[in-house]
Amino acid sequence: MSRQPKRNLLAECAIAVLVCGAAQYFVAQPVSRSLAAVRDRVTQLGATGAGGVTGVDARAVSGLIDDIRSAADRIDERNAVLRGPSALLDELTRAAEACSVKLVEVRPLQTVAIEPKPDPAAAAASAVPGAPPPAPAYRDLRSTCHLTVQGSYGAVLAFAKSLSEQIGFTQVASLQVTPAGDGPRDAVLAQMQVHQYQFDTQPVRRATANAGHTPPRSAASPSMQGVQP
Amino acid sequence: MPVKAHRLVIELSPSCLVVTRFDAGVVADVASARFDTPLSGFTPSVLDGIRATLEGLLAELRVQGSDTQATVILSGPGAAAGAHSSPAGVTPGGAIHSARLSLEAICDWPLDNAPVGVLPIARDRAGKSSLNQLHLVAFSINPDVLEAVDGWVTAAGLTFNGALPSDAVRIYHAVAQALKSGACAEDRTDAVLHLDSTAGLLVATKSGSITLVRPITIGLEALVDALLRPIRPAPDAAQTVAIPRGQAERLLRSVGIPTPDAVVPLDPPVRGTALLPALQQVLQRIGIEVKQSLRFGLSESDRAGCTLGIAGMGASVPRLGTVLAGLVGAPASASAADDEPIGIAETLLSLPIARHVLLPVEQVERRTRQRVRTAAVVGGAMALSLVAFNFASDRSLLTSSQTQLDALSAASKQAERTAEAQSTAIAARIAMDGLAGRIDSTLSSGTDWPSFLAFLARTKPDAVKFREINCQTEREGSTARLNGYVPWSEDRTASDTVRSLIDTLSQCPLVQNVRLGATSKSLTADGESLAFEVEARLEPFWKSPVAAKASGEHRSVAGVDGEARP
């Protein structure tokens, strides 16, 4: 066969081979590679047991977290009494009016942090030399307030009871009842020292923060207030 | 009415032209023409001169149409074929190469650009006293001749299918027949003379092996030509008898080589002695060629017991074998005239060599290019189809796998989220447990003084008047100090009233113990009274209702009191 036709023939064959090769390389192989990658990924996911988590009700877990948040919200609502002196005075005035006693004196004494305890995990981390001291895991506060009210014995009792039941976390630490010098004959003068507690819900907030659901209703934190340690 | 023939075989020799039409592989019709003057060669000009003859024969055969394929069998100058034998140990490539070299020796044109065919025929059957060989036939046609024949056939309106030297067909047929024959006894040499119309071939076998293949240049046409000479019926006859060619051919097939006393059916009838002188010259020439070939091709011992048989068209000539055997000096063997084909055209179509016809180099290249191009197109199309199929298949699998992966990924993410939420819930529960515990412990540490005062107001004797009630929550416990009095009455039971108060307090489960302090007689607004001081120590852990409520809420949420939660 002469050279030119042979060259033409070889060129035509080469073009055919190149076209087939290009089709295989640029069209079929990428799909094959993608398919292999997807199959590997499917195999990996199948081997790791993706989707095989059983025995856990995701809704129940989510509901539990929401319940815990709600409980923390309720605690924060009770904590809100100590948000400021005016709030406490408002609450006391409202309670006194409800119980028909005369609020003679309200004297806040001091606010202290109670029993700050370090986080066990942070404490373990602090064992490393050079590590900063562990921060307390929570910071509960106790405010002490001196109250003097005047009214009938029953009204004073009702007022004292309403303090514990209706105004945050309040505890009547001491109570002195004496007959009132003035006023009605059965009037008594009661001097009370009450403790009002604010419990730090931040550990619960931090624990539930990753769940990414309902944001906390109240961000009141004891650490945000002026506190005498 | 012209009919389209499927296939034609054209036998072209310098002396005659024979066209055979085949229908479905069977001879349908034969037409022939004899040239008054033998052709000098197969050049285009010579072939142009016999184009009309060809067209006349085609018309006689009622052949027309370019879709009729014609194969040409060439005899004469420009066509050469030779038999070649190679030891069986030689590779096929080596045997073909040596056959080509031997062909070059008998061709008077260069084989470099000439169409050449080399075709293995058969191997010897393994014998004890003979060499096992591979027999091949090599053939070629002068490229100029082949192109001229191509143009000649094409100009006649036919499709040129290719050409073969007649010797190639003859050699292939003779050698194949010789090896196929099972009559070759051990240590016995058999010679078979294949005689066709234009030439012959002598093949000698020994013990199943081919030992001699020699062409014989004289054919049956020479005997027919001898019969065409004027015949003198009697030695003293004044007039001679002329036999036409057709009658001579029929006479040869029917009478053959007559005996001197035989009566030959001519008009007038003649005796055999009248024909033998003319035939004897041709027979002598054939006999000499055969005898010389055997002498040079066989050993003396092989020649001693060698028999001679006739095959091909010559087998159909009565007494030809006997006469030739006598001339050669070898015993005559039986011929198989009934089994032999009628002519070389039919022989060709019955042999595999018919598929190895020679074509002009350019045409071969054109066909090769066409085939390669077709193969490339078909192969490319198939490859592209395969690629497309793979693509579509992979694409489909990819789609389904992607869907599966998406589902698995979603399930995996959901599982991660669930696990994360689970750990978050556990951490939150621990934190809430801690918070609830702190609330419990803090609020439980105090005393519910309002409740105590209410209890006191509800249970104290009516005569008891308190001047001061002092409730203190201290580190060591809760203490209520009651400072009061009982009006001194006529029945003087004030002390009993105080005692009753102490008993009432003592019976209260909240009170740990009650201690009576100082008592004195004093003057109060109610008159003379019995003043007293009572100190009651209360149980240290008296959980207030508020604390209980708060703790209960939180513990319930944290799952402490409720059912176990994840």
mmCIF file with all atom_site columns, C-alpha atoms in Angstrom, chain B residues 27-212:
data_model
loop_
_atom_site.group_PDB
_atom_site.id
_atom_site.type_symbol
_atom_site.label_atom_id
_atom_site.label_alt_id
_atom_site.label_comp_id
_atom_site.label_asym_id
_atom_site.label_entity_id
_atom_site.label_seq_id
_atom_site.pdbx_PDB_ins_code
_atom_site.Cartn_x
_atom_site.Cartn_y
_atom_site.Cartn_z
_atom_site.occupancy
_atom_site.B_iso_or_equiv
_atom_site.pdbx_formal_charge
_atom_site.auth_seq_id
_atom_site.auth_comp_id
_atom_site.auth_asym_id
_atom_site.auth_atom_id
_atom_site.pdbx_PDB_model_num
ATOM 1   C CA . VAL B 1 27  ? -22.699 -25.423 -13.971 1.00 0.00 ? 27  VAL B CA 1
ATOM 2   C CA . ALA B 1 28  ? -25.661 -23.936 -15.780 1.00 0.00 ? 28  ALA B CA 1
ATOM 3   C CA . ASP B 1 29  ? -24.227 -23.298 -19.229 1.00 0.00 ? 29  ASP B CA 1
ATOM 4   C CA . VAL B 1 30  ? -20.938 -23.184 -21.080 1.00 0.00 ? 30  VAL B CA 1
ATOM 5   C CA . ALA B 1 31  ? -19.940 -21.153 -24.103 1.00 0.00 ? 31  ALA B CA 1
ATOM 6   C CA . SER B 1 32  ? -16.551 -21.182 -25.771 1.00 0.00 ? 32  SER B CA 1
ATOM 7   C CA . ALA B 1 33  ? -14.731 -19.574 -28.642 1.00 0.00 ? 33  ALA B CA 1
ATOM 8   C CA . ARG B 1 34  ? -11.503 -20.554 -30.308 1.00 0.00 ? 34  ARG B CA 1
ATOM 9   C CA . PHE B 1 35  ? -9.105  -18.009 -31.688 1.00 0.00 ? 35  PHE B CA 1
ATOM 10  C CA . ASP B 1 36  ? -7.937  -18.539 -35.189 1.00 0.00 ? 36  ASP B CA 1
ATOM 11  C CA . THR B 1 37  ? -4.674  -16.987 -34.293 1.00 0.00 ? 37  THR B CA 1
ATOM 12  C CA . PRO B 1 38  ? -3.307  -17.669 -30.822 1.00 0.00 ? 38  PRO B CA 1
ATOM 13  C CA . LEU B 1 39  ? -3.099  -14.546 -28.736 1.00 0.00 ? 39  LEU B CA 1
ATOM 14  C CA . SER B 1 40  ? 0.367   -13.095 -28.399 1.00 0.00 ? 40  SER B CA 1
ATOM 15  C CA . GLY B 1 41  ? -0.297  -12.078 -24.832 1.00 0.00 ? 41  GLY B CA 1
ATOM 16  C CA . PHE B 1 42  ? -2.813  -10.452 -22.527 1.00 0.00 ? 42  PHE B CA 1
ATOM 17  C CA . THR B 1 43  ? -2.119  -6.825  -23.159 1.00 0.00 ? 43  THR B CA 1
ATOM 18  C CA . PRO B 1 44  ? -4.934  -4.286  -23.168 1.00 0.00 ? 44  PRO B CA 1
ATOM 19  C CA . SER B 1 45  ? -4.835  -3.976  -26.929 1.00 0.00 ? 45  SER B CA 1
ATOM 20  C CA . VAL B 1 46  ? -4.993  -7.732  -27.425 1.00 0.00 ? 46  VAL B CA 1
ATOM 21  C CA . LEU B 1 47  ? -7.818  -8.052  -24.952 1.00 0.00 ? 47  LEU B CA 1
ATOM 22  C CA . ASP B 1 48  ? -9.679  -5.195  -26.647 1.00 0.00 ? 48  ASP B CA 1
ATOM 23  C CA . GLY B 1 49  ? -9.553  -7.290  -29.752 1.00 0.00 ? 49  GLY B CA 1
ATOM 24  C CA . ILE B 1 50  ? -11.395 -10.161 -28.120 1.00 0.00 ? 50  ILE B CA 1
ATOM 25  C CA . ARG B 1 51  ? -13.880 -8.050  -26.211 1.00 0.00 ? 51  ARG B CA 1
ATOM 26  C CA . ALA B 1 52  ? -16.475 -8.641  -28.855 1.00 0.00 ? 52  ALA B CA 1
ATOM 27  C CA . THR B 1 53  ? -15.873 -12.363 -28.554 1.00 0.00 ? 53  THR B CA 1
ATOM 28  C CA . LEU B 1 54  ? -16.482 -12.187 -24.827 1.00 0.00 ? 54  LEU B CA 1
ATOM 29  C CA . GLU B 1 55  ? -19.582 -10.116 -25.243 1.00 0.00 ? 55  GLU B CA 1
ATOM 30  C CA . GLY B 1 56  ? -20.840 -12.593 -27.807 1.00 0.00 ? 56  GLY B CA 1
ATOM 31  C CA . LEU B 1 57  ? -20.340 -15.445 -25.387 1.00 0.00 ? 57  LEU B CA 1
ATOM 32  C CA . LEU B 1 58  ? -22.070 -13.505 -22.628 1.00 0.00 ? 58  LEU B CA 1
ATOM 33  C CA . ALA B 1 59  ? -24.973 -12.881 -24.957 1.00 0.00 ? 59  ALA B CA 1
ATOM 34  C CA . GLU B 1 60  ? -25.019 -16.546 -25.783 1.00 0.00 ? 60  GLU B CA 1
ATOM 35  C CA . LEU B 1 61  ? -25.202 -17.310 -22.091 1.00 0.00 ? 61  LEU B CA 1
ATOM 36  C CA . ARG B 1 62  ? -27.758 -14.574 -21.631 1.00 0.00 ? 62  ARG B CA 1
ATOM 37  C CA . VAL B 1 63  ? -25.610 -12.865 -19.032 1.00 0.00 ? 63  VAL B CA 1
ATOM 38  C CA . GLN B 1 64  ? -25.928 -9.164  -18.452 1.00 0.00 ? 64  GLN B CA 1
ATOM 39  C CA . GLY B 1 65  ? -25.525 -6.883  -15.506 1.00 0.00 ? 65  GLY B CA 1
ATOM 40  C CA . SER B 1 66  ? -22.680 -5.474  -13.476 1.00 0.00 ? 66  SER B CA 1
ATOM 41  C CA . ASP B 1 67  ? -23.713 -7.460  -10.460 1.00 0.00 ? 67  ASP B CA 1
ATOM 42  C CA . THR B 1 68  ? -22.506 -10.623 -12.143 1.00 0.00 ? 68  THR B CA 1
ATOM 43  C CA . GLN B 1 69  ? -19.135 -11.532 -10.756 1.00 0.00 ? 69  GLN B CA 1
ATOM 44  C CA . ALA B 1 70  ? -16.575 -13.048 -13.030 1.00 0.00 ? 70  ALA B CA 1
ATOM 45  C CA . THR B 1 71  ? -13.501 -15.010 -12.033 1.00 0.00 ? 71  THR B CA 1
ATOM 46  C CA . VAL B 1 72  ? -10.853 -15.431 -14.715 1.00 0.00 ? 72  VAL B CA 1
ATOM 47  C CA . ILE B 1 73  ? -8.611  -18.470 -15.051 1.00 0.00 ? 73  ILE B CA 1
ATOM 48  C CA . LEU B 1 74  ? -5.560  -17.510 -17.032 1.00 0.00 ? 74  LEU B CA 1
ATOM 49  C CA . SER B 1 75  ? -3.367  -19.833 -19.009 1.00 0.00 ? 75  SER B CA 1
ATOM 50  C CA . GLY B 1 76  ? -0.352  -18.589 -20.822 1.00 0.00 ? 76  GLY B CA 1
ATOM 51  C CA . PRO B 1 77  ? 2.122   -15.759 -20.489 1.00 0.00 ? 77  PRO B CA 1
ATOM 52  C CA . GLY B 1 78  ? 1.750   -13.539 -17.462 1.00 0.00 ? 78  GLY B CA 1
ATOM 53  C CA . ALA B 1 79  ? 0.338   -16.254 -15.223 1.00 0.00 ? 79  ALA B CA 1
ATOM 54  C CA . ALA B 1 80  ? 2.547   -18.561 -13.250 1.00 0.00 ? 80  ALA B CA 1
ATOM 55  C CA . ALA B 1 81  ? 2.050   -21.139 -10.545 1.00 0.00 ? 81  ALA B CA 1
ATOM 56  C CA . GLY B 1 82  ? 4.285   -23.630 -8.904  1.00 0.00 ? 82  GLY B CA 1
ATOM 57  C CA . ALA B 1 83  ? 4.071   -26.353 -6.338  1.00 0.00 ? 83  ALA B CA 1
ATOM 58  C CA . HIS B 1 84  ? 6.364   -26.130 -3.364  1.00 0.00 ? 84  HIS B CA 1
ATOM 59  C CA . SER B 1 85  ? 7.092   -28.574 -0.627  1.00 0.00 ? 85  SER B CA 1
ATOM 60  C CA . SER B 1 86  ? 8.661   -27.703 2.698   1.00 0.00 ? 86  SER B CA 1
ATOM 61  C CA . PRO B 1 87  ? 9.665   -29.969 5.520   1.00 0.00 ? 87  PRO B CA 1
ATOM 62  C CA . ALA B 1 88  ? 6.902   -30.200 8.060   1.00 0.00 ? 88  ALA B CA 1
ATOM 63  C CA . GLY B 1 89  ? 9.194   -28.798 10.719  1.00 0.00 ? 89  GLY B CA 1
ATOM 64  C CA . VAL B 1 90  ? 9.439   -25.467 8.963   1.00 0.00 ? 90  VAL B CA 1
ATOM 65  C CA . THR B 1 91  ? 7.148   -22.796 10.297  1.00 0.00 ? 91  THR B CA 1
ATOM 66  C CA . PRO B 1 92  ? 4.225   -21.784 8.099   1.00 0.00 ? 92  PRO B CA 1
ATOM 67  C CA . GLY B 1 93  ? 5.803   -18.389 7.574   1.00 0.00 ? 93  GLY B CA 1
ATOM 68  C CA . GLY B 1 94  ? 9.056   -19.964 6.492   1.00 0.00 ? 94  GLY B CA 1
ATOM 69  C CA . ALA B 1 95  ? 7.287   -22.358 4.145   1.00 0.00 ? 95  ALA B CA 1
ATOM 70  C CA . ILE B 1 96  ? 5.364   -19.480 2.567   1.00 0.00 ? 96  ILE B CA 1
ATOM 71  C CA . HIS B 1 97  ? 8.541   -17.466 2.197   1.00 0.00 ? 97  HIS B CA 1
ATOM 72  C CA . SER B 1 98  ? 10.379  -20.328 0.509   1.00 0.00 ? 98  SER B CA 1
ATOM 73  C CA . ALA B 1 99  ? 7.383   -20.932 -1.752  1.00 0.00 ? 99  ALA B CA 1
ATOM 74  C CA . ARG B 1 100 ? 7.472   -17.290 -2.756  1.00 0.00 ? 100 ARG B CA 1
ATOM 75  C CA . LEU B 1 101 ? 11.168  -17.551 -3.488  1.00 0.00 ? 101 LEU B CA 1
ATOM 76  C CA . SER B 1 102 ? 10.582  -20.565 -5.699  1.00 0.00 ? 102 SER B CA 1
ATOM 77  C CA . LEU B 1 103 ? 7.808   -18.678 -7.459  1.00 0.00 ? 103 LEU B CA 1
ATOM 78  C CA . GLU B 1 104 ? 10.193  -15.860 -8.230  1.00 0.00 ? 104 GLU B CA 1
ATOM 79  C CA . ALA B 1 105 ? 12.315  -18.327 -10.147 1.00 0.00 ? 105 ALA B CA 1
ATOM 80  C CA . ILE B 1 106 ? 9.554   -19.114 -12.598 1.00 0.00 ? 106 ILE B CA 1
ATOM 81  C CA . CYS B 1 107 ? 8.106   -15.629 -12.964 1.00 0.00 ? 107 CYS B CA 1
ATOM 82  C CA . ASP B 1 108 ? 9.530   -13.250 -15.498 1.00 0.00 ? 108 ASP B CA 1
ATOM 83  C CA . TRP B 1 109 ? 8.132   -10.206 -13.642 1.00 0.00 ? 109 TRP B CA 1
ATOM 84  C CA . PRO B 1 110 ? 9.149   -8.845  -10.247 1.00 0.00 ? 110 PRO B CA 1
ATOM 85  C CA . LEU B 1 111 ? 6.961   -9.968  -7.417  1.00 0.00 ? 111 LEU B CA 1
ATOM 86  C CA . ASP B 1 112 ? 7.512   -6.880  -5.276  1.00 0.00 ? 112 ASP B CA 1
ATOM 87  C CA . ASN B 1 113 ? 4.453   -5.073  -6.543  1.00 0.00 ? 113 ASN B CA 1
ATOM 88  C CA . ALA B 1 114 ? 2.740   -8.030  -8.099  1.00 0.00 ? 114 ALA B CA 1
ATOM 89  C CA . PRO B 1 115 ? -0.194  -9.895  -6.607  1.00 0.00 ? 115 PRO B CA 1
ATOM 90  C CA . VAL B 1 116 ? 1.044   -13.139 -5.171  1.00 0.00 ? 116 VAL B CA 1
ATOM 91  C CA . GLY B 1 117 ? -0.820  -15.947 -3.552  1.00 0.00 ? 117 GLY B CA 1
ATOM 92  C CA . VAL B 1 118 ? 0.721   -18.704 -1.479  1.00 0.00 ? 118 VAL B CA 1
ATOM 93  C CA . LEU B 1 119 ? -1.702  -21.277 -0.182  1.00 0.00 ? 119 LEU B CA 1
ATOM 94  C CA . PRO B 1 120 ? -0.953  -24.378 1.855   1.00 0.00 ? 120 PRO B CA 1
ATOM 95  C CA . ILE B 1 121 ? -2.617  -27.420 0.332   1.00 0.00 ? 121 ILE B CA 1
ATOM 96  C CA . ALA B 1 122 ? -2.043  -30.294 2.690   1.00 0.00 ? 122 ALA B CA 1
ATOM 97  C CA . ARG B 1 123 ? 0.535   -32.213 4.641   1.00 0.00 ? 123 ARG B CA 1
ATOM 98  C CA . ASP B 1 124 ? 1.854   -35.613 3.824   1.00 0.00 ? 124 ASP B CA 1
ATOM 99  C CA . ARG B 1 125 ? 0.499   -38.469 5.780   1.00 0.00 ? 125 ARG B CA 1
ATOM 100 C CA . ALA B 1 126 ? 3.236   -39.660 8.070   1.00 0.00 ? 126 ALA B CA 1
ATOM 101 C CA . GLY B 1 127 ? 5.009   -42.602 6.471   1.00 0.00 ? 127 GLY B CA 1
ATOM 102 C CA . LYS B 1 128 ? 7.931   -44.742 7.542   1.00 0.00 ? 128 LYS B CA 1
ATOM 103 C CA . SER B 1 129 ? 10.065  -44.305 4.480   1.00 0.00 ? 129 SER B CA 1
ATOM 104 C CA . SER B 1 130 ? 9.206   -40.862 3.308   1.00 0.00 ? 130 SER B CA 1
ATOM 105 C CA . LEU B 1 131 ? 9.764   -37.312 4.423   1.00 0.00 ? 131 LEU B CA 1
ATOM 106 C CA . ASN B 1 132 ? 6.778   -35.606 5.924   1.00 0.00 ? 132 ASN B CA 1
ATOM 107 C CA . GLN B 1 133 ? 6.260   -32.359 4.023   1.00 0.00 ? 133 GLN B CA 1
ATOM 108 C CA . LEU B 1 134 ? 3.902   -29.434 3.753   1.00 0.00 ? 134 LEU B CA 1
ATOM 109 C CA . HIS B 1 135 ? 2.795   -28.782 0.196   1.00 0.00 ? 135 HIS B CA 1
ATOM 110 C CA . LEU B 1 136 ? 1.928   -25.339 -0.988  1.00 0.00 ? 136 LEU B CA 1
ATOM 111 C CA . VAL B 1 137 ? 0.919   -23.717 -4.195  1.00 0.00 ? 137 VAL B CA 1
ATOM 112 C CA . ALA B 1 138 ? 2.338   -20.322 -5.046  1.00 0.00 ? 138 ALA B CA 1
ATOM 113 C CA . PHE B 1 139 ? 0.931   -18.296 -7.869  1.00 0.00 ? 139 PHE B CA 1
ATOM 114 C CA . SER B 1 140 ? 1.134   -14.866 -9.330  1.00 0.00 ? 140 SER B CA 1
ATOM 115 C CA . ILE B 1 141 ? -0.088  -12.887 -12.308 1.00 0.00 ? 141 ILE B CA 1
ATOM 116 C CA . ASN B 1 142 ? 1.781   -10.123 -13.995 1.00 0.00 ? 142 ASN B CA 1
ATOM 117 C CA . PRO B 1 143 ? 0.271   -6.903  -12.600 1.00 0.00 ? 143 PRO B CA 1
ATOM 118 C CA . ASP B 1 144 ? -0.041  -5.402  -16.094 1.00 0.00 ? 144 ASP B CA 1
ATOM 119 C CA . VAL B 1 145 ? -1.839  -8.498  -17.297 1.00 0.00 ? 145 VAL B CA 1
ATOM 120 C CA . LEU B 1 146 ? -4.094  -8.494  -14.268 1.00 0.00 ? 146 LEU B CA 1
ATOM 121 C CA . GLU B 1 147 ? -5.029  -4.861  -14.772 1.00 0.00 ? 147 GLU B CA 1
ATOM 122 C CA . ALA B 1 148 ? -5.674  -5.494  -18.431 1.00 0.00 ? 148 ALA B CA 1
ATOM 123 C CA . VAL B 1 149 ? -7.898  -8.464  -17.604 1.00 0.00 ? 149 VAL B CA 1
ATOM 124 C CA . ASP B 1 150 ? -9.657  -6.372  -14.975 1.00 0.00 ? 150 ASP B CA 1
ATOM 125 C CA . GLY B 1 151 ? -10.380 -3.669  -17.500 1.00 0.00 ? 151 GLY B CA 1
ATOM 126 C CA . TRP B 1 152 ? -11.423 -6.212  -20.102 1.00 0.00 ? 152 TRP B CA 1
ATOM 127 C CA . VAL B 1 153 ? -13.919 -7.907  -17.798 1.00 0.00 ? 153 VAL B CA 1
ATOM 128 C CA . THR B 1 154 ? -15.222 -4.631  -16.441 1.00 0.00 ? 154 THR B CA 1
ATOM 129 C CA . ALA B 1 155 ? -15.631 -3.237  -19.940 1.00 0.00 ? 155 ALA B CA 1
ATOM 130 C CA . ALA B 1 156 ? -17.815 -6.230  -20.750 1.00 0.00 ? 156 ALA B CA 1
ATOM 131 C CA . GLY B 1 157 ? -20.226 -5.110  -18.017 1.00 0.00 ? 157 GLY B CA 1
ATOM 132 C CA . LEU B 1 158 ? -19.155 -7.591  -15.399 1.00 0.00 ? 158 LEU B CA 1
ATOM 133 C CA . THR B 1 159 ? -17.697 -7.263  -11.939 1.00 0.00 ? 159 THR B CA 1
ATOM 134 C CA . PHE B 1 160 ? -14.157 -8.506  -11.825 1.00 0.00 ? 160 PHE B CA 1
ATOM 135 C CA . ASN B 1 161 ? -13.892 -10.919 -8.930  1.00 0.00 ? 161 ASN B CA 1
ATOM 136 C CA . GLY B 1 162 ? -10.250 -11.831 -9.479  1.00 0.00 ? 162 GLY B CA 1
ATOM 137 C CA . ALA B 1 163 ? -8.048  -14.093 -11.483 1.00 0.00 ? 163 ALA B CA 1
ATOM 138 C CA . LEU B 1 164 ? -6.016  -17.228 -10.972 1.00 0.00 ? 164 LEU B CA 1
ATOM 139 C CA . PRO B 1 165 ? -3.447  -19.055 -13.063 1.00 0.00 ? 165 PRO B CA 1
ATOM 140 C CA . SER B 1 166 ? -4.918  -22.273 -14.351 1.00 0.00 ? 166 SER B CA 1
ATOM 141 C CA . ASP B 1 167 ? -1.818  -24.110 -13.145 1.00 0.00 ? 167 ASP B CA 1
ATOM 142 C CA . ALA B 1 168 ? -2.577  -23.016 -9.600  1.00 0.00 ? 168 ALA B CA 1
ATOM 143 C CA . VAL B 1 169 ? -6.004  -24.602 -9.768  1.00 0.00 ? 169 VAL B CA 1
ATOM 144 C CA . ARG B 1 170 ? -4.573  -27.701 -11.365 1.00 0.00 ? 170 ARG B CA 1
ATOM 145 C CA . ILE B 1 171 ? -1.766  -28.044 -8.810  1.00 0.00 ? 171 ILE B CA 1
ATOM 146 C CA . TYR B 1 172 ? -4.061  -27.523 -5.870  1.00 0.00 ? 172 TYR B CA 1
ATOM 147 C CA . HIS B 1 173 ? -6.555  -30.032 -7.172  1.00 0.00 ? 173 HIS B CA 1
ATOM 148 C CA . ALA B 1 174 ? -3.980  -32.641 -8.147  1.00 0.00 ? 174 ALA B CA 1
ATOM 149 C CA . VAL B 1 175 ? -2.006  -32.493 -4.915  1.00 0.00 ? 175 VAL B CA 1
ATOM 150 C CA . ALA B 1 176 ? -5.127  -32.493 -2.776  1.00 0.00 ? 176 ALA B CA 1
ATOM 151 C CA . GLN B 1 177 ? -6.513  -35.426 -4.706  1.00 0.00 ? 177 GLN B CA 1
ATOM 152 C CA . ALA B 1 178 ? -3.221  -37.337 -4.466  1.00 0.00 ? 178 ALA B CA 1
ATOM 153 C CA . LEU B 1 179 ? -3.037  -36.901 -0.703  1.00 0.00 ? 179 LEU B CA 1
ATOM 154 C CA . LYS B 1 180 ? -6.700  -37.545 -0.297  1.00 0.00 ? 180 LYS B CA 1
ATOM 155 C CA . SER B 1 181 ? -6.458  -40.824 -2.174  1.00 0.00 ? 181 SER B CA 1
ATOM 156 C CA . GLY B 1 182 ? -5.984  -43.774 0.122   1.00 0.00 ? 182 GLY B CA 1
ATOM 157 C CA . ALA B 1 183 ? -4.579  -46.077 -2.570  1.00 0.00 ? 183 ALA B CA 1
ATOM 158 C CA . CYS B 1 184 ? -0.999  -45.242 -1.864  1.00 0.00 ? 184 CYS B CA 1
ATOM 159 C CA . ALA B 1 185 ? 0.396   -48.434 -0.467  1.00 0.00 ? 185 ALA B CA 1
ATOM 160 C CA . GLU B 1 186 ? 3.501   -48.575 1.622   1.00 0.00 ? 186 GLU B CA 1
ATOM 161 C CA . ASP B 1 187 ? 6.763   -48.597 -0.393  1.00 0.00 ? 187 ASP B CA 1
ATOM 162 C CA . ARG B 1 188 ? 4.887   -48.219 -3.672  1.00 0.00 ? 188 ARG B CA 1
ATOM 163 C CA . THR B 1 189 ? 5.063   -45.267 -5.971  1.00 0.00 ? 189 THR B CA 1
ATOM 164 C CA . ASP B 1 190 ? 2.041   -44.097 -7.895  1.00 0.00 ? 190 ASP B CA 1
ATOM 165 C CA . ALA B 1 191 ? 2.132   -41.437 -10.571 1.00 0.00 ? 191 ALA B CA 1
ATOM 166 C CA . VAL B 1 192 ? -1.041  -39.665 -11.626 1.00 0.00 ? 192 VAL B CA 1
ATOM 167 C CA . LEU B 1 193 ? -1.211  -37.517 -14.716 1.00 0.00 ? 193 LEU B CA 1
ATOM 168 C CA . HIS B 1 194 ? -3.857  -34.819 -14.479 1.00 0.00 ? 194 HIS B CA 1
ATOM 169 C CA . LEU B 1 195 ? -4.706  -33.823 -18.014 1.00 0.00 ? 195 LEU B CA 1
ATOM 170 C CA . ASP B 1 196 ? -6.883  -30.865 -18.845 1.00 0.00 ? 196 ASP B CA 1
ATOM 171 C CA . SER B 1 197 ? -7.602  -29.279 -22.142 1.00 0.00 ? 197 SER B CA 1
ATOM 172 C CA . THR B 1 198 ? -4.598  -26.996 -22.231 1.00 0.00 ? 198 THR B CA 1
ATOM 173 C CA . ALA B 1 199 ? -2.017  -28.619 -19.943 1.00 0.00 ? 199 ALA B CA 1
ATOM 174 C CA . GLY B 1 200 ? -1.389  -31.346 -17.450 1.00 0.00 ? 200 GLY B CA 1
ATOM 175 C CA . LEU B 1 201 ? 0.268   -32.053 -14.131 1.00 0.00 ? 201 LEU B CA 1
ATOM 176 C CA . LEU B 1 202 ? 2.167   -35.106 -13.058 1.00 0.00 ? 202 LEU B CA 1
ATOM 177 C CA . VAL B 1 203 ? 2.020   -36.005 -9.376  1.00 0.00 ? 203 VAL B CA 1
ATOM 178 C CA . ALA B 1 204 ? 3.862   -38.934 -7.885  1.00 0.00 ? 204 ALA B CA 1
ATOM 179 C CA . THR B 1 205 ? 3.130   -40.236 -4.404  1.00 0.00 ? 205 THR B CA 1
ATOM 180 C CA . LYS B 1 206 ? 4.865   -42.744 -2.265  1.00 0.00 ? 206 LYS B CA 1
ATOM 181 C CA . SER B 1 207 ? 3.562   -44.099 0.971   1.00 0.00 ? 207 SER B CA 1
ATOM 182 C CA . GLY B 1 208 ? 1.050   -41.271 1.245   1.00 0.00 ? 208 GLY B CA 1
ATOM 183 C CA . SER B 1 209 ? 3.596   -38.562 0.565   1.00 0.00 ? 209 SER B CA 1
ATOM 184 C CA . ILE B 1 210 ? 3.978   -36.354 -2.457  1.00 0.00 ? 210 ILE B CA 1
ATOM 185 C CA . THR B 1 211 ? 7.342   -37.002 -4.046  1.00 0.00 ? 211 THR B CA 1
ATOM 186 C CA . LEU B 1 212 ? 6.952   -35.351 -7.414  1.00 0.00 ? 212 LEU B CA 1
#
